[in-house]
PDB file of C-alpha atoms in Angstrom:
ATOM      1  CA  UNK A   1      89.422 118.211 112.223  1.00 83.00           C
ATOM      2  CA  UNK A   2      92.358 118.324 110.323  1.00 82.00           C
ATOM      3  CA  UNK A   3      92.282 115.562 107.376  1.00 93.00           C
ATOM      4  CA  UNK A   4      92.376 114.533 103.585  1.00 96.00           C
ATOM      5  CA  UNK A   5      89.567 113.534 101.979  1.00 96.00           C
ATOM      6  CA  UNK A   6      88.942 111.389  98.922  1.00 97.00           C
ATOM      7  CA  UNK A   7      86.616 110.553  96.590  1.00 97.00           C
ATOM      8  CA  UNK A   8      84.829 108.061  96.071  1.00 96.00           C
ATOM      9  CA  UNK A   9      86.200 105.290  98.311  1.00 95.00           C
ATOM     10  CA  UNK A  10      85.490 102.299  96.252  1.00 96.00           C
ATOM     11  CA  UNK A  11      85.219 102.221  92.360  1.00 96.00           C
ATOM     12  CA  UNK A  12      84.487  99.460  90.230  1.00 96.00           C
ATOM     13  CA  UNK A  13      84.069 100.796  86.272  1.00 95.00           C
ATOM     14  CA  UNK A  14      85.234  99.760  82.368  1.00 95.00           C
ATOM     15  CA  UNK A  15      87.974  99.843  80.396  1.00 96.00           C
ATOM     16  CA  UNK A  16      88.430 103.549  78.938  1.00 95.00           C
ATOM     17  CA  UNK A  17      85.781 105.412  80.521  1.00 96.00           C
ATOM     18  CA  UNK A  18      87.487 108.484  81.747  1.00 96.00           C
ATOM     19  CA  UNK A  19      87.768 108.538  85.612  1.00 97.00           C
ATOM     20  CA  UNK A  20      88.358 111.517  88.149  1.00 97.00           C
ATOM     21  CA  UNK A  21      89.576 110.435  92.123  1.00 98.00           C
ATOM     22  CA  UNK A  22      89.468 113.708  94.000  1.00 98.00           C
ATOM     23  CA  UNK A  23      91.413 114.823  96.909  1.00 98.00           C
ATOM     24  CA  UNK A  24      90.973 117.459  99.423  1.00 98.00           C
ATOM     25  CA  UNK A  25      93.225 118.784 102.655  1.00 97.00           C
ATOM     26  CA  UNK A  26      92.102 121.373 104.861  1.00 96.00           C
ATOM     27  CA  UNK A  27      95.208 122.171 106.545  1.00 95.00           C
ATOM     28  CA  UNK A  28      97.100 124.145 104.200  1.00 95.00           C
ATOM     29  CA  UNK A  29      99.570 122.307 103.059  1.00 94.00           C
ATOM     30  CA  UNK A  30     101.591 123.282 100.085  1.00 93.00           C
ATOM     31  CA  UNK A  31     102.646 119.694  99.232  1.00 92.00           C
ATOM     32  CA  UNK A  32     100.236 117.092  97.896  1.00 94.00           C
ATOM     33  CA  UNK A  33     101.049 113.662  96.477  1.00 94.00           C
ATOM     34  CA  UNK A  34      98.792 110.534  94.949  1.00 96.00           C
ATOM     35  CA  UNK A  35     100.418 107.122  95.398  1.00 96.00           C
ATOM     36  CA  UNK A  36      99.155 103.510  94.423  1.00 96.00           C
ATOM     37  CA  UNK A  37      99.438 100.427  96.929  1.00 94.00           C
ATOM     38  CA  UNK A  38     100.120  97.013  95.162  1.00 93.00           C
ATOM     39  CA  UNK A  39     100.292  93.868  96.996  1.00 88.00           C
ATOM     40  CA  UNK A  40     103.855  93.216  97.564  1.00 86.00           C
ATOM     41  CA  UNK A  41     104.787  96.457  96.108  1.00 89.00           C
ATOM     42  CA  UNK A  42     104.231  99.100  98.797  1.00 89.00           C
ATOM     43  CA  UNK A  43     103.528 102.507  97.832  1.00 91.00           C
ATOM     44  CA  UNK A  44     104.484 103.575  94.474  1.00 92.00           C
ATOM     45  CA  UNK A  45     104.571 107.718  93.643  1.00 92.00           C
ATOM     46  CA  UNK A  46     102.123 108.394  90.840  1.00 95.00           C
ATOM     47  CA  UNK A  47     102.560 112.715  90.649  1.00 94.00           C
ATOM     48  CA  UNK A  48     103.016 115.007  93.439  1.00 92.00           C
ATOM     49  CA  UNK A  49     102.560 118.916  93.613  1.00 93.00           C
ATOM     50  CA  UNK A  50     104.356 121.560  95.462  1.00 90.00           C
ATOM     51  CA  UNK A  51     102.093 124.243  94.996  1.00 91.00           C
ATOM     52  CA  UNK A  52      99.228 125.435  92.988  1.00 94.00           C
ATOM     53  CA  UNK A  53     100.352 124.784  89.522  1.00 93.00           C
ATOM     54  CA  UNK A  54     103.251 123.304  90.197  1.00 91.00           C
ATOM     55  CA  UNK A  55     102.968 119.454  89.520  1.00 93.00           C
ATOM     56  CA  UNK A  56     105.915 116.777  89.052  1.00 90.00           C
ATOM     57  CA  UNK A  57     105.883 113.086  87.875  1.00 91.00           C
ATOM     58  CA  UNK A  58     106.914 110.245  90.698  1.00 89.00           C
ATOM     59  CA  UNK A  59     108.042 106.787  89.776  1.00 88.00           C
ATOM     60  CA  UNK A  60     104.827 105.912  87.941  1.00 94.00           C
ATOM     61  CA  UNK A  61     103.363 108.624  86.123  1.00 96.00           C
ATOM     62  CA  UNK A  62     102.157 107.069  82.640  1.00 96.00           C
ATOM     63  CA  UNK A  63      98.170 106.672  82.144  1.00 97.00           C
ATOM     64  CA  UNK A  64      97.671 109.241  84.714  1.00 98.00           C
ATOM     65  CA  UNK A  65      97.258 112.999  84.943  1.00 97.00           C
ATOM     66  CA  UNK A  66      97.358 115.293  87.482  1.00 97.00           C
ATOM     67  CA  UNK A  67      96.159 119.199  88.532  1.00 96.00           C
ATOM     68  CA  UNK A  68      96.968 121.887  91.046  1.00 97.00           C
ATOM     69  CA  UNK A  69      94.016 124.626  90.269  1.00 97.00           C
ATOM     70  CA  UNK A  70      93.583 125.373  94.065  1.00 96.00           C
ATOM     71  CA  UNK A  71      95.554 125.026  97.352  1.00 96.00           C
ATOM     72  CA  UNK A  72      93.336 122.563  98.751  1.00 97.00           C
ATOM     73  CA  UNK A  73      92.250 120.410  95.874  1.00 98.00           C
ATOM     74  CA  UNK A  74      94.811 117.618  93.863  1.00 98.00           C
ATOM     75  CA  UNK A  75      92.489 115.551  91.710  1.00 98.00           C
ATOM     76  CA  UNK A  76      93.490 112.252  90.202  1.00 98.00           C
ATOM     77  CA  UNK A  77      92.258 111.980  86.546  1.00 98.00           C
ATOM     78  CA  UNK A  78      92.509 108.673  84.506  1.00 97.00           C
ATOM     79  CA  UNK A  79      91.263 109.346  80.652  1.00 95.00           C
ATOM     80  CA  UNK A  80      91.256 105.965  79.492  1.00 96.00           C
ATOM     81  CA  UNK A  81      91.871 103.566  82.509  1.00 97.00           C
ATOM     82  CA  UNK A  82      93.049 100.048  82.018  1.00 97.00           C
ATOM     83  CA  UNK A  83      92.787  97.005  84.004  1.00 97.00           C
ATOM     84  CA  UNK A  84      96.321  97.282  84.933  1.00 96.00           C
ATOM     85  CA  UNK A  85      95.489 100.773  86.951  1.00 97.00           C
ATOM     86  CA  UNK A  86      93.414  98.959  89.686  1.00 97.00           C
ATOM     87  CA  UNK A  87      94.978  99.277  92.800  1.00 97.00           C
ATOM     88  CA  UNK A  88      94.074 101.106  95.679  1.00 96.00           C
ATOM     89  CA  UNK A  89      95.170 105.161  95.540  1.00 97.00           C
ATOM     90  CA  UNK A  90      96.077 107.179  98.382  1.00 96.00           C
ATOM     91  CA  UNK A  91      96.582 111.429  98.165  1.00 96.00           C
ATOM     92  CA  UNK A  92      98.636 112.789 100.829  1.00 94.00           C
ATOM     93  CA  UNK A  93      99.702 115.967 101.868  1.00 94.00           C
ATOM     94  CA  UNK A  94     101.971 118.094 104.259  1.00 91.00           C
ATOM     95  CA  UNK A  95     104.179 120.949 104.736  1.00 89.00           C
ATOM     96  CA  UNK A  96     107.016 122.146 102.366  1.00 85.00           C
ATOM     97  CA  UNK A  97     110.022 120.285 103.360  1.00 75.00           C
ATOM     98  CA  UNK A  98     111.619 116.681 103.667  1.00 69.00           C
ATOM     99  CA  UNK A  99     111.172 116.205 107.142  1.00 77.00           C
ATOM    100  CA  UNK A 100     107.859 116.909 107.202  1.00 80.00           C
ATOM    101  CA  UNK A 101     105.090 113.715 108.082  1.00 84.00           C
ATOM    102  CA  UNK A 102     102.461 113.277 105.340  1.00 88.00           C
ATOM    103  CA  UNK A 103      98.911 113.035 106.162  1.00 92.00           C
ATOM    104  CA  UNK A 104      97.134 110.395 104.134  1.00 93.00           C
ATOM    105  CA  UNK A 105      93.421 110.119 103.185  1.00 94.00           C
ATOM    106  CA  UNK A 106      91.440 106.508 103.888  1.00 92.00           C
ATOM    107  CA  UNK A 107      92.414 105.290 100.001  1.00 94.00           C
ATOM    108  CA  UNK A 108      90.142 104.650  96.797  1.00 96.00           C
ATOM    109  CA  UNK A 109      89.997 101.099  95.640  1.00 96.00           C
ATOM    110  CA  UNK A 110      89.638 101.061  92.217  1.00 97.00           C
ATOM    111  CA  UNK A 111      88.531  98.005  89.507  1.00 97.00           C
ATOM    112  CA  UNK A 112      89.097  98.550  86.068  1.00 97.00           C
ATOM    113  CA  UNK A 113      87.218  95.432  84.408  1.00 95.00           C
TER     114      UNK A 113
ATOM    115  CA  UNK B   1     118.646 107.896  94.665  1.00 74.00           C
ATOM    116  CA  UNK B   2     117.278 106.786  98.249  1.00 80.00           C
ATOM    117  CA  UNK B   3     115.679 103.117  98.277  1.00 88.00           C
ATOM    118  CA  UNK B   4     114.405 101.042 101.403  1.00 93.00           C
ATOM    119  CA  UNK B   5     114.121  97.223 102.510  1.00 95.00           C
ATOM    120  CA  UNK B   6     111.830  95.864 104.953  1.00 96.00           C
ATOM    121  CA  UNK B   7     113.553  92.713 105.515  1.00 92.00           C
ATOM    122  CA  UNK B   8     110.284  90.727 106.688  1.00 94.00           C
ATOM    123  CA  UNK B   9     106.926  90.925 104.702  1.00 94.00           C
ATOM    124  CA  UNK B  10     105.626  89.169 107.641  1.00 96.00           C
ATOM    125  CA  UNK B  11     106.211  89.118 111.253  1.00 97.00           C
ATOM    126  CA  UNK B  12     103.778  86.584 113.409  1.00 97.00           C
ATOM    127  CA  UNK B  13     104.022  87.194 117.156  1.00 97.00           C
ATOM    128  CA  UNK B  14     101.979  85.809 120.044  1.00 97.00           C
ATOM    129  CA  UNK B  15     100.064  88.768 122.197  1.00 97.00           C
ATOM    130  CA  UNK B  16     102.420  90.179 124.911  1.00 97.00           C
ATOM    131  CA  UNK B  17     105.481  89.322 122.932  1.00 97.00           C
ATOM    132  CA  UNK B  18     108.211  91.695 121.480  1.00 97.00           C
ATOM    133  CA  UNK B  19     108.558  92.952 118.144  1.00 98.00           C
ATOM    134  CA  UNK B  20     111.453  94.451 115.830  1.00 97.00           C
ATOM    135  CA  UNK B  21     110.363  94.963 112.240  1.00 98.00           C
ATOM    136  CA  UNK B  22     113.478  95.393 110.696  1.00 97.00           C
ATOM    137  CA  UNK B  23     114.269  98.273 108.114  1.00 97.00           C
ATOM    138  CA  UNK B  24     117.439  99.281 106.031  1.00 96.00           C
ATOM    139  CA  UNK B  25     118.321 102.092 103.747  1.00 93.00           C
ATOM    140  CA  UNK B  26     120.821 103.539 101.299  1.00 89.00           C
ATOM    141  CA  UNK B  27     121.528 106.976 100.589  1.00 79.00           C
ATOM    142  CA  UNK B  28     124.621 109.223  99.855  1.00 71.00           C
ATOM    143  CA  UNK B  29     122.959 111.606 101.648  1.00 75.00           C
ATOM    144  CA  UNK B  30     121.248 112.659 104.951  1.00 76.00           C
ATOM    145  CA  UNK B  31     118.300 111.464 105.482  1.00 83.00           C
ATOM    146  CA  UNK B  32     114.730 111.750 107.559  1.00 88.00           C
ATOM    147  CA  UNK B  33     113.066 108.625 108.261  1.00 91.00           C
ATOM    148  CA  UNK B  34     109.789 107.471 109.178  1.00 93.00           C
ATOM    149  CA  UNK B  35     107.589 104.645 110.167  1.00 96.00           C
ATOM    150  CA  UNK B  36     103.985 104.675 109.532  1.00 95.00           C
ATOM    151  CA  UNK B  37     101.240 102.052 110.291  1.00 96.00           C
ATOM    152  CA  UNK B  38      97.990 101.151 108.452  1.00 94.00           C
ATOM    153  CA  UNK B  39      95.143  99.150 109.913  1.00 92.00           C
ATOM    154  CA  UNK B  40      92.819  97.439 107.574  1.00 87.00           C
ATOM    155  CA  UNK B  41      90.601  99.527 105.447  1.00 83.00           C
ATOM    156  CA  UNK B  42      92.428 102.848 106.610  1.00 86.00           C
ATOM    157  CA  UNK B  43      95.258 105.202 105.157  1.00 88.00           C
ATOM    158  CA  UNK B  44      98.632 105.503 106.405  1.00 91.00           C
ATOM    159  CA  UNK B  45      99.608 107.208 110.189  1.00 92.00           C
ATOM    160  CA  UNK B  46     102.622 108.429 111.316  1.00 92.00           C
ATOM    161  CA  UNK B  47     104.122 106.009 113.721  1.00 95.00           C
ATOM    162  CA  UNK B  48     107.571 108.111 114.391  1.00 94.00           C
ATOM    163  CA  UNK B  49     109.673 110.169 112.619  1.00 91.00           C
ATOM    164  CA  UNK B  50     113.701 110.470 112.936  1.00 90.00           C
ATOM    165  CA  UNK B  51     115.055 113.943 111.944  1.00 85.00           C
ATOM    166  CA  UNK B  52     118.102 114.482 113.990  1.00 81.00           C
ATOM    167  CA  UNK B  53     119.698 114.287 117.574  1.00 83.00           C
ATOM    168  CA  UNK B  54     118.517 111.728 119.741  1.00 85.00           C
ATOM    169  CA  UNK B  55     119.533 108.171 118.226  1.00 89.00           C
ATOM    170  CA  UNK B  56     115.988 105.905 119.440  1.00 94.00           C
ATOM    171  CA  UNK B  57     113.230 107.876 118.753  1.00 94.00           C
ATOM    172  CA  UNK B  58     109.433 106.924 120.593  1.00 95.00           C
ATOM    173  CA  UNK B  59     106.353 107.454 118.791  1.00 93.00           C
ATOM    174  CA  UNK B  60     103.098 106.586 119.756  1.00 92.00           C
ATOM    175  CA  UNK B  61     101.284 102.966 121.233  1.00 92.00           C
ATOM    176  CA  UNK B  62     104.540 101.923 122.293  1.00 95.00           C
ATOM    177  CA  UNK B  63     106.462 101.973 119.346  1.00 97.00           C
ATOM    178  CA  UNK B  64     110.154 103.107 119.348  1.00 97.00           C
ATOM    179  CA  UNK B  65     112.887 103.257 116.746  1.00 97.00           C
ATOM    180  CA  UNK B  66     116.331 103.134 116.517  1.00 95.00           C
ATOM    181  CA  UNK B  67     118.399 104.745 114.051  1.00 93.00           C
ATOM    182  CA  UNK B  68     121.733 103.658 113.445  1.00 92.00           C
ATOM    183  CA  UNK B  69     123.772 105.187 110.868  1.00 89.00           C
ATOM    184  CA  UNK B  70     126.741 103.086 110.774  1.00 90.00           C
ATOM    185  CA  UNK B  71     124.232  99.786 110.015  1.00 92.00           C
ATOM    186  CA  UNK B  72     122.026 102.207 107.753  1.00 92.00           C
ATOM    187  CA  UNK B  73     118.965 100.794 109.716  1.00 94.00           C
ATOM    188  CA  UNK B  74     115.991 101.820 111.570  1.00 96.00           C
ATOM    189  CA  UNK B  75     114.189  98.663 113.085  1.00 97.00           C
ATOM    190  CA  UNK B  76     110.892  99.401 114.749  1.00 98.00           C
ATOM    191  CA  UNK B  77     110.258  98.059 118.088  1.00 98.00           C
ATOM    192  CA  UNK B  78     108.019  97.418 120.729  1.00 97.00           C
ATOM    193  CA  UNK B  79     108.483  95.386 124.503  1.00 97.00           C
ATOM    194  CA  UNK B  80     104.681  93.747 124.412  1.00 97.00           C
ATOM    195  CA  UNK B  81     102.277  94.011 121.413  1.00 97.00           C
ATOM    196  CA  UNK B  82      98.427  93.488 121.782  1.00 96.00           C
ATOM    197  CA  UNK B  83      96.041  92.061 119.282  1.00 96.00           C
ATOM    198  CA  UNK B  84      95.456  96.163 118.093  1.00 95.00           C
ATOM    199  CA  UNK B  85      98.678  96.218 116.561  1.00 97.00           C
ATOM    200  CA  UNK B  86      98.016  94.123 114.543  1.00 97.00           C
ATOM    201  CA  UNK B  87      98.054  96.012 110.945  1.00 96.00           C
ATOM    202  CA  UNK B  88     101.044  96.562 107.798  1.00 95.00           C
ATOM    203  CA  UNK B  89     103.654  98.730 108.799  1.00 97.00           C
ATOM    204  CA  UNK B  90     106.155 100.902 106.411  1.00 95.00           C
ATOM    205  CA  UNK B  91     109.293 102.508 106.840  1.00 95.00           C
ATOM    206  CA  UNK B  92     109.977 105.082 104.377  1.00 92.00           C
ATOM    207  CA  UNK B  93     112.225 107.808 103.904  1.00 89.00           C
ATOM    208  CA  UNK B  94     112.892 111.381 102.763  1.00 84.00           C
ATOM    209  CA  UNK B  95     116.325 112.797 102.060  1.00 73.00           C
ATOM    210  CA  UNK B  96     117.527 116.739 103.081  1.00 60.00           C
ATOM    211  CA  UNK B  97     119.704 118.734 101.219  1.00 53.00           C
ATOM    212  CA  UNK B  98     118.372 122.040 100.588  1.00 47.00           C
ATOM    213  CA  UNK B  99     115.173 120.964 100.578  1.00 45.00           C
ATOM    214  CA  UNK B 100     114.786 120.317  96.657  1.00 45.00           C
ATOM    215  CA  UNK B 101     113.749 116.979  97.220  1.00 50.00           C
ATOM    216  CA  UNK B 102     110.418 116.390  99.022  1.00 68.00           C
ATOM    217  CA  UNK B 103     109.969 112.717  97.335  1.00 75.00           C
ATOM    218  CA  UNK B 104     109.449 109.964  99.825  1.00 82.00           C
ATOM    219  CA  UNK B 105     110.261 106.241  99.589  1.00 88.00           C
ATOM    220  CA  UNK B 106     108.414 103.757 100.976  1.00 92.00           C
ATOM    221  CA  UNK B 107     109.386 100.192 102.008  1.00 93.00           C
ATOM    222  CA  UNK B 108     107.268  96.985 100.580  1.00 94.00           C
ATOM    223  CA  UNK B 109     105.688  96.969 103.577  1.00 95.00           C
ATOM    224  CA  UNK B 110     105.669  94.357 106.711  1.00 96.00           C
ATOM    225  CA  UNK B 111     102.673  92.541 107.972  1.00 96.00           C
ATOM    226  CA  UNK B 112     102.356  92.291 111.796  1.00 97.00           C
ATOM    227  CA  UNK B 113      99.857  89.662 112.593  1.00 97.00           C
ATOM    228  CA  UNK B 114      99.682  89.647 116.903  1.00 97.00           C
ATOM    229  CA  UNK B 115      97.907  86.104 117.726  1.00 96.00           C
ATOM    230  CA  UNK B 116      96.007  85.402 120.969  1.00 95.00           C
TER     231      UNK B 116
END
C-alpha cells in the first residue's frame, strides 16, 4: 500500500531536549515536504526536498532542520524545541512537478511544555 | 508570490443540503489547484485537482469544482452532503512555469460541520 509514514504520532516532551519526527514514503517520490497545522493558520511550509540532498527552506524554517540522506526517508529534527513549536506536523510527498497531488502522512502532534 | 483565501472558516449545513466552500486566489501566473479534505485525527486527501482543459472538475464523494479564471476562484461543491463529510477542507495551490517551483499554498482552511 502506497503511503507516508510518520513517527511517532503523538509527542508530549520539554523545553530543549533535542527531538527527531521521522518520515517515510514508499512510492518513490522525489519530492518530500514537512508542514505545521495551526488553528486558524492552515498549513504552513517548514522545509521541503527535491531530491536526496537537495533540501530548501518554506515559509517557516527557523528552529528546525531538515535531511535528505535517502530517497525514502525526510526526517524532521528539532535541537532545542520550544513551546512555540507545538503544533501538529505533517510530511508529504509526490512526484517532481507542480501539478502533481501530495500524499500526506496521518500527522505528529507535538507538546513542547 | 501565489496566496489563497477560503472565504468561510466555517460552513454549517443540515444533512442532504448543498454546499459551496468558497475559494479565491492570486497569481501572475498559471496555476494548478487543488482541494483536499481532512477528517479528524487523519492527514490530508486529495479531493480534486484542476490542471487544465475542462473548466468544473469532479473528484471523489461527490465533490466538484469549478474553476473560473476571470473571478480567480475555485469554490468546491456538492448537490447533498451526508453526516461523513463532515471534516476541514483546504484549497491550495501550485503555480507552473517551468517547473522551478514545486511550493504549494494552502488556504486557512474551512470547517464543514453536516448536522442531522
Amino acid at each position: 500500500e502506497a503511503q507516508v509514514t510518520q513517527n511517532p504520532r503523538y509527542l508530549i516532551t520539554v523545553t530543549g531536549k533535542k527531538l527527531t519526527v521521522t518520515c517515510s514514503q514508499n512510492m518513490n517520490h522525489e519530492y518530500m515536504s514537512w508542514y505545521r497545522q495551526d488553528p486558524g493558520l492552515g498549513l504552513r511550509q517548514i522545509y521541503y526536498s527535491m531530491n536526496v540532498e537537495v533540501t530548501d527552506k518554506g515559509d517557516v524554517p527557523e528552529g528546525y532542520k531538515v535531511s535528505r540522506k535517502e530517497k525514502r526517508n525526510f526526517p524532521l529534527i528539532l535541537e532545542s524545541p520550544s513551546p512555540n513549536q507545538t503544533s501538529l506536523y505533517f510530511c508529504a510527498s509526490s512526484l517532481i512537478g507542480t501539478n502533481q497531488p501530495q500524499h500526506f502522512g496521518d500527522g505528529t502532534r507535538l507538546s513542547i511544555l | 508570490a501565489q496566496s489563497v483565501t477560503q472565504l468561510d472558516s466555517q460552513v454549517p449545513v443540515f444533512e442532504e443540503a448543498p454546499v459551496e466552500l468558497r475559494c479565491n486566489y492570486s497569481s501572475s501566473v498559471s496555476v494548478y489547484l487543488f482541494w483536499y479534505v481532512q477528517y479528524p485525527n487523519q492527514g490530508l486527501q486529495l479531493l480534486l485537482k484542476y490542471l487544465s482543459g475542462s473548466t468544473l472538475v469532479k473528484g471523489i464523494n461527490g465533490f466538484e469544482a469549478e474553476f473560473n479564471k476571470s473571478q480567480t476562484s475555485f469554490h468546491l461543491r456538492k448537490p447533498s452532503v451526508h453526516i461523513s463529510d463532515t471534516a476541514e477542507y483546504f484549497c491550495a495551490v501550485s503555480v507552473g512555469s517551468g517547473g522551478s517551483n514545486y511550493k504549494l499554498t494552502f488556504g486557512k482552511g474551512t470547517l464543514l460541520t453536516v448536522n442531522p
